[in-house]
């Protein structure tokens, strides 16, 4: 494979183990991360100790790779660049790759999977196993060390709840993007806050400290300037970056901010519960245990009083007491690598026994 150096492309030699390497890619609306790890890794499902001892060789990152957000050309370039960089940093190349899992936000249909496969297929030998999934797969696997069973809730710039059964059945809720109402997402929270500012300024809504707090963060002097700021670059991640201001305002007692966060919590809990019902993850009696992996900036944007993740779990546990929340100790890109590793290991064992 080729590498990038000062804008030029160059070859590099493989210095990794003869067993080869695995690539795991987590492509989100905010950033894209690719990790490279040894294909000889042996993973147990024993918990944190296994997660912390993974043989990770390198980590590369880039910007958004959701083609619905930045367009196909930019998304393709980002995916290729981040994989090239991860291999280069690991002193490896495409011939050493055994399997890849690209878990990318915006992959919602087999046609999306085929599109990305066509983008990356020629970058690697035909023997390489390439898995294309929604980024929810990487997030789920990061909490279960590659085992796809249970539910994952991603609440970052966007949001989605995705469920997996051991028999292969899957279900999802939300994740349709801001136009179609992912109000539990970071974008949804921040967009409601910006709307609240305009409503308060117009006299259509209650006064809120969000006005001064957000104006100060953005360096604006008037609510009228919020309109220009918003539409100058309405990228999802740029809007979602205001979530910490909303949380801080709610912590300080602002009722409007508090209402926005409660609505977000309800939306996120409803999404998870919809998946649980469809897949019967909690069993026929609704009480069986199941893991709920929780990741994303919204889940982590907490202060002393507000913990969005805990509030979501409280609402879910009222109906499904068997819910077992997991905050992963490794990032989603590692989860993607574990999915690829598991697939490679299975196929390798089949080949060895035949």
CSV table of C-alpha atoms in Angstrom, one decimal:
chain,number,residue,atom,x,y,z
A,1,UNK,CA,0.0,0.0,0.0
A,2,UNK,CA,1.0,3.6,-0.5
A,3,UNK,CA,1.7,6.1,2.2
A,4,UNK,CA,1.4,9.9,2.4
A,5,UNK,CA,4.4,12.0,3.3
A,6,UNK,CA,4.4,15.8,2.8
A,7,UNK,CA,1.6,15.5,0.2
A,8,UNK,CA,3.5,12.8,-1.8
A,9,UNK,CA,2.8,9.1,-2.0
A,10,UNK,CA,5.5,6.6,-1.2
A,11,UNK,CA,5.7,2.8,-0.6
A,12,UNK,CA,6.7,1.4,2.7
A,13,UNK,CA,7.9,-2.0,3.9
A,14,UNK,CA,6.1,-4.4,6.2
A,15,UNK,CA,7.9,-4.9,9.5
A,16,UNK,CA,5.1,-6.6,11.4
A,17,UNK,CA,4.6,-10.2,12.5
A,18,UNK,CA,4.3,-12.9,9.8
A,19,UNK,CA,0.8,-13.6,11.1
A,20,UNK,CA,-0.3,-10.3,9.6
A,21,UNK,CA,-2.5,-7.4,10.9
A,22,UNK,CA,-6.1,-6.5,11.4
A,23,UNK,CA,-7.6,-3.1,10.7
A,24,UNK,CA,-10.6,-1.7,12.6
A,25,UNK,CA,-12.2,1.6,11.5
A,26,UNK,CA,-14.8,3.6,13.3
A,27,UNK,CA,-16.1,6.3,11.0
A,28,UNK,CA,-18.3,8.9,12.6
A,29,UNK,CA,-19.9,12.3,11.8
A,30,UNK,CA,-17.2,14.0,13.9
A,31,UNK,CA,-14.1,12.0,13.4
A,32,UNK,CA,-12.8,8.8,11.9
A,33,UNK,CA,-10.3,6.5,13.7
A,34,UNK,CA,-8.5,3.4,12.4
A,35,UNK,CA,-6.4,1.1,14.6
A,36,UNK,CA,-4.0,-1.6,13.5
A,37,UNK,CA,-3.5,-4.7,15.6
A,38,UNK,CA,-1.8,-8.1,15.3
A,39,UNK,CA,-3.9,-10.8,13.7
A,40,UNK,CA,-2.3,-13.3,16.1
A,41,UNK,CA,-4.1,-11.7,19.0
A,42,UNK,CA,-6.0,-14.1,21.4
A,43,UNK,CA,-9.0,-12.4,23.0
A,44,UNK,CA,-11.1,-13.7,25.9
A,45,UNK,CA,-14.4,-12.2,27.0
A,46,UNK,CA,-13.1,-11.8,30.5
A,47,UNK,CA,-13.4,-8.0,30.9
A,48,UNK,CA,-11.2,-5.1,31.4
A,49,UNK,CA,-7.9,-6.9,31.7
A,50,UNK,CA,-8.3,-8.3,28.2
A,51,UNK,CA,-9.3,-4.9,26.8
A,52,UNK,CA,-6.2,-3.3,28.3
A,53,UNK,CA,-3.8,-5.9,26.9
A,54,UNK,CA,-4.8,-5.8,23.2
A,55,UNK,CA,-1.8,-5.8,20.9
A,56,UNK,CA,-2.5,-2.5,19.2
A,57,UNK,CA,0.2,-1.4,16.9
A,58,UNK,CA,-1.0,2.0,15.8
A,59,UNK,CA,-3.9,4.5,15.7
A,60,UNK,CA,-4.7,7.1,13.1
A,61,UNK,CA,-7.5,9.7,13.0
A,62,UNK,CA,-9.1,12.0,10.5
A,63,UNK,CA,-12.3,14.0,10.0
A,64,UNK,CA,-15.9,13.0,9.1
A,65,UNK,CA,-16.4,9.9,6.9
A,66,UNK,CA,-20.3,10.0,6.9
A,67,UNK,CA,-21.0,10.5,3.2
A,68,UNK,CA,-24.5,11.9,4.0
A,69,UNK,CA,-22.7,14.7,5.9
A,70,UNK,CA,-19.6,15.5,3.8
A,71,UNK,CA,-20.3,13.9,0.4
A,72,UNK,CA,-19.0,10.7,-1.2
A,73,UNK,CA,-15.7,12.1,-2.5
A,74,UNK,CA,-14.6,13.5,0.9
A,75,UNK,CA,-15.8,10.4,2.8
A,76,UNK,CA,-13.9,8.1,0.4
A,77,UNK,CA,-10.7,10.1,0.7
A,78,UNK,CA,-10.9,10.1,4.5
A,79,UNK,CA,-11.4,6.4,4.7
A,80,UNK,CA,-8.5,5.6,2.5
A,81,UNK,CA,-6.2,8.1,4.2
A,82,UNK,CA,-6.8,6.9,7.7
A,83,UNK,CA,-6.2,3.3,6.8
A,84,UNK,CA,-3.0,4.2,4.9
A,85,UNK,CA,-1.8,6.1,7.9
A,86,UNK,CA,-2.6,3.4,10.4
A,87,UNK,CA,-0.6,0.9,8.4
A,88,UNK,CA,2.3,3.3,7.8
A,89,UNK,CA,2.5,4.1,11.6
A,90,UNK,CA,2.6,0.3,12.3
A,91,UNK,CA,5.4,-0.1,9.7
A,92,UNK,CA,3.1,-2.4,7.7
A,93,UNK,CA,1.4,-2.5,4.3
A,94,UNK,CA,-1.7,-3.8,2.6
A,95,UNK,CA,-0.1,-7.3,1.9
A,96,UNK,CA,0.0,-7.9,5.7
A,97,UNK,CA,-3.7,-7.2,6.2
A,98,UNK,CA,-5.8,-10.3,7.0
A,99,UNK,CA,-9.2,-8.7,7.7
A,100,UNK,CA,-10.8,-5.2,8.0
A,101,UNK,CA,-14.0,-4.0,9.6
A,102,UNK,CA,-15.1,-0.5,8.5
A,103,UNK,CA,-17.9,0.6,10.8
A,104,UNK,CA,-19.2,3.8,9.3
A,105,UNK,CA,-21.9,6.2,10.3
A,106,UNK,CA,-24.5,6.5,7.5
A,107,UNK,CA,-24.3,2.9,6.4
A,108,UNK,CA,-28.0,1.9,6.7
A,109,UNK,CA,-28.7,-0.3,3.7
A,110,UNK,CA,-26.9,-3.0,1.7
A,111,UNK,CA,-26.4,-0.5,-1.1
A,112,UNK,CA,-24.4,1.6,1.3
A,113,UNK,CA,-22.2,-1.4,2.2
A,114,UNK,CA,-21.7,-2.1,-1.5
A,115,UNK,CA,-20.7,1.5,-2.2
A,116,UNK,CA,-18.0,1.6,0.5
A,117,UNK,CA,-16.8,-1.9,-0.5
A,118,UNK,CA,-16.3,-0.7,-4.1
A,119,UNK,CA,-14.3,2.3,-2.7
A,120,UNK,CA,-11.8,0.2,-0.7
A,121,UNK,CA,-11.7,-3.2,-2.4
A,122,UNK,CA,-8.9,-2.5,-4.8
A,123,UNK,CA,-6.7,-1.2,-1.9
A,124,UNK,CA,-6.1,-4.7,-0.6
A,125,UNK,CA,-5.4,-8.2,-1.8
A,126,UNK,CA,-8.6,-10.1,-2.9
A,127,UNK,CA,-8.0,-12.6,0.0
A,128,UNK,CA,-8.6,-9.9,2.6
A,129,UNK,CA,-11.9,-10.2,4.4
A,130,UNK,CA,-13.7,-6.8,4.3
A,131,UNK,CA,-16.6,-6.2,6.6
A,132,UNK,CA,-18.7,-3.0,6.1
A,133,UNK,CA,-21.1,-2.1,8.9
A,134,UNK,CA,-22.9,0.8,10.6
A,135,UNK,CA,-20.7,2.4,13.3
A,136,UNK,CA,-23.0,1.0,15.9
A,137,UNK,CA,-21.3,-2.4,15.4
A,138,UNK,CA,-18.0,-1.0,16.4
A,139,UNK,CA,-19.5,0.7,19.5
A,140,UNK,CA,-21.3,-2.5,20.5
A,141,UNK,CA,-18.1,-4.6,20.1
A,142,UNK,CA,-16.0,-2.1,22.1
A,143,UNK,CA,-18.1,-2.9,25.2
A,144,UNK,CA,-18.4,-6.7,24.6
A,145,UNK,CA,-14.9,-7.3,23.2
A,146,UNK,CA,-16.3,-8.3,19.8
A,147,UNK,CA,-19.3,-10.3,20.9
A,148,UNK,CA,-22.4,-8.9,19.1
A,149,UNK,CA,-25.3,-9.5,21.6
A,150,UNK,CA,-27.3,-6.9,23.4
A,151,UNK,CA,-28.0,-3.2,22.6
A,152,UNK,CA,-25.7,-0.3,21.9
A,153,UNK,CA,-26.7,3.4,22.4
A,154,UNK,CA,-24.6,5.9,20.5
A,155,UNK,CA,-25.2,9.5,21.5
A,156,UNK,CA,-22.7,11.8,20.0
A,157,UNK,CA,-23.1,14.3,17.2
A,158,UNK,CA,-25.9,11.9,16.0
A,159,UNK,CA,-27.6,9.1,17.9
A,160,UNK,CA,-28.8,5.6,17.2
A,161,UNK,CA,-29.9,2.5,19.2
A,162,UNK,CA,-28.9,-0.8,17.7
A,163,UNK,CA,-29.6,-4.3,18.9
A,164,UNK,CA,-28.0,-7.6,18.1
A,165,UNK,CA,-29.1,-11.2,18.8
A,166,UNK,CA,-26.8,-14.2,18.8
A,167,UNK,CA,-28.9,-15.7,16.0
A,168,UNK,CA,-28.0,-12.8,13.7
A,169,UNK,CA,-31.2,-10.7,14.0
A,170,UNK,CA,-30.7,-7.0,14.3
A,171,UNK,CA,-32.9,-4.0,14.9
A,172,UNK,CA,-32.4,-0.2,15.1
A,173,UNK,CA,-34.1,2.9,16.2
A,174,UNK,CA,-33.3,6.6,15.5
A,175,UNK,CA,-30.2,7.3,13.6
A,176,UNK,CA,-32.0,9.0,10.7
A,177,UNK,CA,-30.2,12.2,11.0
A,178,UNK,CA,-31.1,15.7,12.3
A,179,UNK,CA,-33.7,16.5,9.7
A,180,UNK,CA,-35.7,13.4,10.6
A,181,UNK,CA,-35.5,14.1,14.3
A,182,UNK,CA,-32.6,12.6,16.2
A,183,UNK,CA,-33.4,14.9,19.1
A,184,UNK,CA,-31.5,12.8,21.7
A,185,UNK,CA,-28.3,13.5,19.8
A,186,UNK,CA,-25.7,16.3,20.4
A,187,UNK,CA,-27.0,18.1,17.4
A,188,UNK,CA,-30.5,17.8,18.6
A,189,UNK,CA,-29.7,19.1,22.0
A,190,UNK,CA,-27.7,22.1,20.7
A,191,UNK,CA,-30.2,22.9,17.9
A,192,UNK,CA,-33.0,23.1,20.6
A,193,UNK,CA,-30.8,25.4,22.6
A,194,UNK,CA,-30.2,27.7,19.7
A,195,UNK,CA,-33.9,27.7,18.9
A,196,UNK,CA,-34.6,28.6,22.5
A,197,UNK,CA,-32.3,31.6,22.2
A,198,UNK,CA,-34.1,32.9,19.2
A,199,UNK,CA,-37.5,32.3,20.8
A,200,UNK,CA,-36.5,34.1,24.0
A,201,UNK,CA,-35.1,37.0,21.9
A,202,UNK,CA,-38.3,37.3,19.9
A,203,UNK,CA,-40.5,37.0,23.0
A,204,UNK,CA,-42.0,33.7,21.8
A,205,UNK,CA,-40.4,31.7,24.6
A,206,UNK,CA,-39.1,32.0,28.2
A,207,UNK,CA,-36.0,33.8,29.0
A,208,UNK,CA,-33.0,31.5,29.5
A,209,UNK,CA,-29.3,31.8,30.6
A,210,UNK,CA,-28.5,29.8,27.5
A,211,UNK,CA,-28.6,33.1,25.6
A,212,UNK,CA,-25.6,34.7,27.4
A,213,UNK,CA,-23.8,31.4,27.9
A,214,UNK,CA,-23.8,30.5,24.2
A,215,UNK,CA,-23.2,34.0,23.0
A,216,UNK,CA,-20.1,34.1,25.3
A,217,UNK,CA,-18.8,30.8,24.0
A,218,UNK,CA,-19.3,31.8,20.4
A,219,UNK,CA,-17.9,35.3,20.9
A,220,UNK,CA,-21.1,36.9,19.7
A,221,UNK,CA,-22.7,40.1,21.0
A,222,UNK,CA,-26.3,39.7,20.0
A,223,UNK,CA,-28.9,36.9,19.5
A,224,UNK,CA,-29.4,38.2,16.0
A,225,UNK,CA,-25.8,37.1,15.2
A,226,UNK,CA,-26.7,33.5,16.1
A,227,UNK,CA,-28.6,33.2,12.9
A,228,UNK,CA,-25.6,34.1,10.8
A,229,UNK,CA,-23.3,31.9,12.8
A,230,UNK,CA,-25.6,28.9,12.5
A,231,UNK,CA,-26.1,29.1,8.7
A,232,UNK,CA,-22.5,30.1,7.9
A,233,UNK,CA,-21.5,26.5,8.5
A,234,UNK,CA,-24.4,24.3,9.6
A,235,UNK,CA,-22.2,21.2,9.9
A,236,UNK,CA,-23.6,18.7,12.5
A,237,UNK,CA,-20.5,18.5,14.6
A,238,UNK,CA,-20.1,22.2,14.8
A,239,UNK,CA,-23.6,22.6,16.2
A,240,UNK,CA,-23.3,19.6,18.5
A,241,UNK,CA,-20.1,21.1,20.1
A,242,UNK,CA,-22.4,23.4,22.2
A,243,UNK,CA,-23.8,20.5,24.3
A,244,UNK,CA,-21.4,21.2,27.2
A,245,UNK,CA,-22.9,24.7,27.4
A,246,UNK,CA,-26.4,23.3,27.6
A,247,UNK,CA,-25.4,20.8,30.4
A,248,UNK,CA,-23.6,23.6,32.4
A,249,UNK,CA,-26.7,25.8,32.1
A,250,UNK,CA,-28.9,23.1,33.3
A,251,UNK,CA,-26.5,22.5,36.2
A,252,UNK,CA,-26.8,26.2,37.1
A,253,UNK,CA,-30.6,25.9,37.3
A,254,UNK,CA,-31.8,27.1,33.9
A,255,UNK,CA,-35.2,25.5,33.4
A,256,UNK,CA,-35.1,25.7,29.6
A,257,UNK,CA,-31.8,23.9,29.4
A,258,UNK,CA,-33.0,21.3,32.0
A,259,UNK,CA,-36.1,20.7,29.9
A,260,UNK,CA,-34.0,20.1,26.8
A,261,UNK,CA,-31.8,17.6,28.5
A,262,UNK,CA,-34.8,15.7,30.0
A,263,UNK,CA,-36.4,15.5,26.5
A,264,UNK,CA,-33.1,14.2,25.2
A,265,UNK,CA,-33.0,11.5,27.9
A,266,UNK,CA,-36.5,10.5,27.1
A,267,UNK,CA,-35.7,10.2,23.3
A,268,UNK,CA,-32.6,8.1,24.0
A,269,UNK,CA,-34.5,5.8,26.4
A,270,UNK,CA,-37.4,5.4,24.0
A,271,UNK,CA,-35.0,4.4,21.2
A,272,UNK,CA,-33.4,1.7,23.3
A,273,UNK,CA,-36.7,0.4,24.5
A,274,UNK,CA,-38.0,0.1,20.9
A,275,UNK,CA,-35.0,-2.1,20.1
A,276,UNK,CA,-35.4,-4.2,23.2
A,277,UNK,CA,-39.1,-4.9,22.4
A,278,UNK,CA,-38.5,-5.8,18.7
A,279,UNK,CA,-35.7,-8.3,19.5
A,280,UNK,CA,-37.0,-9.4,22.9
A,281,UNK,CA,-33.6,-8.9,24.4
A,282,UNK,CA,-35.0,-9.0,27.9
A,283,UNK,CA,-36.8,-12.3,27.4
A,284,UNK,CA,-40.5,-13.1,27.3
A,285,UNK,CA,-40.9,-11.9,30.9
A,286,UNK,CA,-39.1,-8.6,30.3
A,287,UNK,CA,-36.7,-9.3,33.1
A,288,UNK,CA,-33.8,-11.2,31.6
A,289,UNK,CA,-30.4,-9.5,31.7
A,290,UNK,CA,-28.8,-8.0,28.6
A,291,UNK,CA,-25.9,-5.6,28.0
A,292,UNK,CA,-26.4,-2.0,27.0
A,293,UNK,CA,-23.2,-0.5,25.7
A,294,UNK,CA,-23.3,3.3,25.9
A,295,UNK,CA,-20.9,5.6,24.0
A,296,UNK,CA,-20.7,9.1,22.7
A,297,UNK,CA,-20.0,12.6,23.7
A,298,UNK,CA,-23.6,13.2,25.0
A,299,UNK,CA,-23.2,10.3,27.4
A,300,UNK,CA,-19.9,11.7,28.6
A,301,UNK,CA,-21.0,15.4,28.8
A,302,UNK,CA,-21.8,15.4,32.5
A,303,UNK,CA,-21.2,17.6,35.5
A,304,UNK,CA,-21.9,17.2,39.2
A,305,UNK,CA,-25.7,17.1,39.0
A,306,UNK,CA,-26.4,15.9,35.5
A,307,UNK,CA,-25.4,12.5,34.2
A,308,UNK,CA,-27.3,11.8,31.0
A,309,UNK,CA,-26.3,8.2,30.8
A,310,UNK,CA,-27.5,7.4,34.3
A,311,UNK,CA,-30.8,9.1,33.6
A,312,UNK,CA,-31.3,7.1,30.4
A,313,UNK,CA,-30.6,3.9,32.3
A,314,UNK,CA,-33.1,4.8,35.0
A,315,UNK,CA,-35.9,5.2,32.5
A,316,UNK,CA,-35.0,1.9,30.7
A,317,UNK,CA,-34.8,-0.1,34.0
A,318,UNK,CA,-38.3,0.9,35.0
A,319,UNK,CA,-39.6,-1.3,32.1
A,320,UNK,CA,-36.6,-3.6,31.7
A,321,UNK,CA,-34.8,-4.2,35.1
A,322,UNK,CA,-32.4,-6.7,33.5
A,323,UNK,CA,-30.5,-3.9,31.6
A,324,UNK,CA,-26.8,-4.0,32.4
A,325,UNK,CA,-25.1,-0.7,31.3
A,326,UNK,CA,-21.5,-0.9,30.0
A,327,UNK,CA,-19.1,2.0,29.5
A,328,UNK,CA,-16.4,0.6,27.2
A,329,UNK,CA,-12.8,0.7,28.3
A,330,UNK,CA,-11.6,0.8,24.6
A,331,UNK,CA,-12.7,3.0,21.8
A,332,UNK,CA,-15.1,1.9,19.0
A,333,UNK,CA,-12.3,1.5,16.5
A,334,UNK,CA,-10.9,-1.3,18.7
A,335,UNK,CA,-14.3,-2.9,18.7
A,336,UNK,CA,-14.3,-2.8,14.9
A,337,UNK,CA,-10.9,-4.5,14.9
A,338,UNK,CA,-12.2,-7.2,17.3
A,339,UNK,CA,-15.2,-7.9,14.9
A,340,UNK,CA,-12.7,-8.3,12.1
A,341,UNK,CA,-10.4,-10.5,14.2
A,342,UNK,CA,-13.3,-12.8,15.2
A,343,UNK,CA,-14.3,-13.2,11.6
A,344,UNK,CA,-10.7,-13.9,10.5
A,345,UNK,CA,-10.1,-16.4,13.3
A,346,UNK,CA,-13.3,-18.3,12.4
A,347,UNK,CA,-12.4,-18.5,8.8
A,348,UNK,CA,-8.8,-19.4,9.6
A,349,UNK,CA,-10.0,-22.3,11.8
A,350,UNK,CA,-12.3,-23.6,9.0
A,351,UNK,CA,-9.4,-23.5,6.5
A,352,UNK,CA,-7.1,-25.3,8.9
A,353,UNK,CA,-9.6,-28.1,9.5
A,354,UNK,CA,-10.5,-28.6,5.9
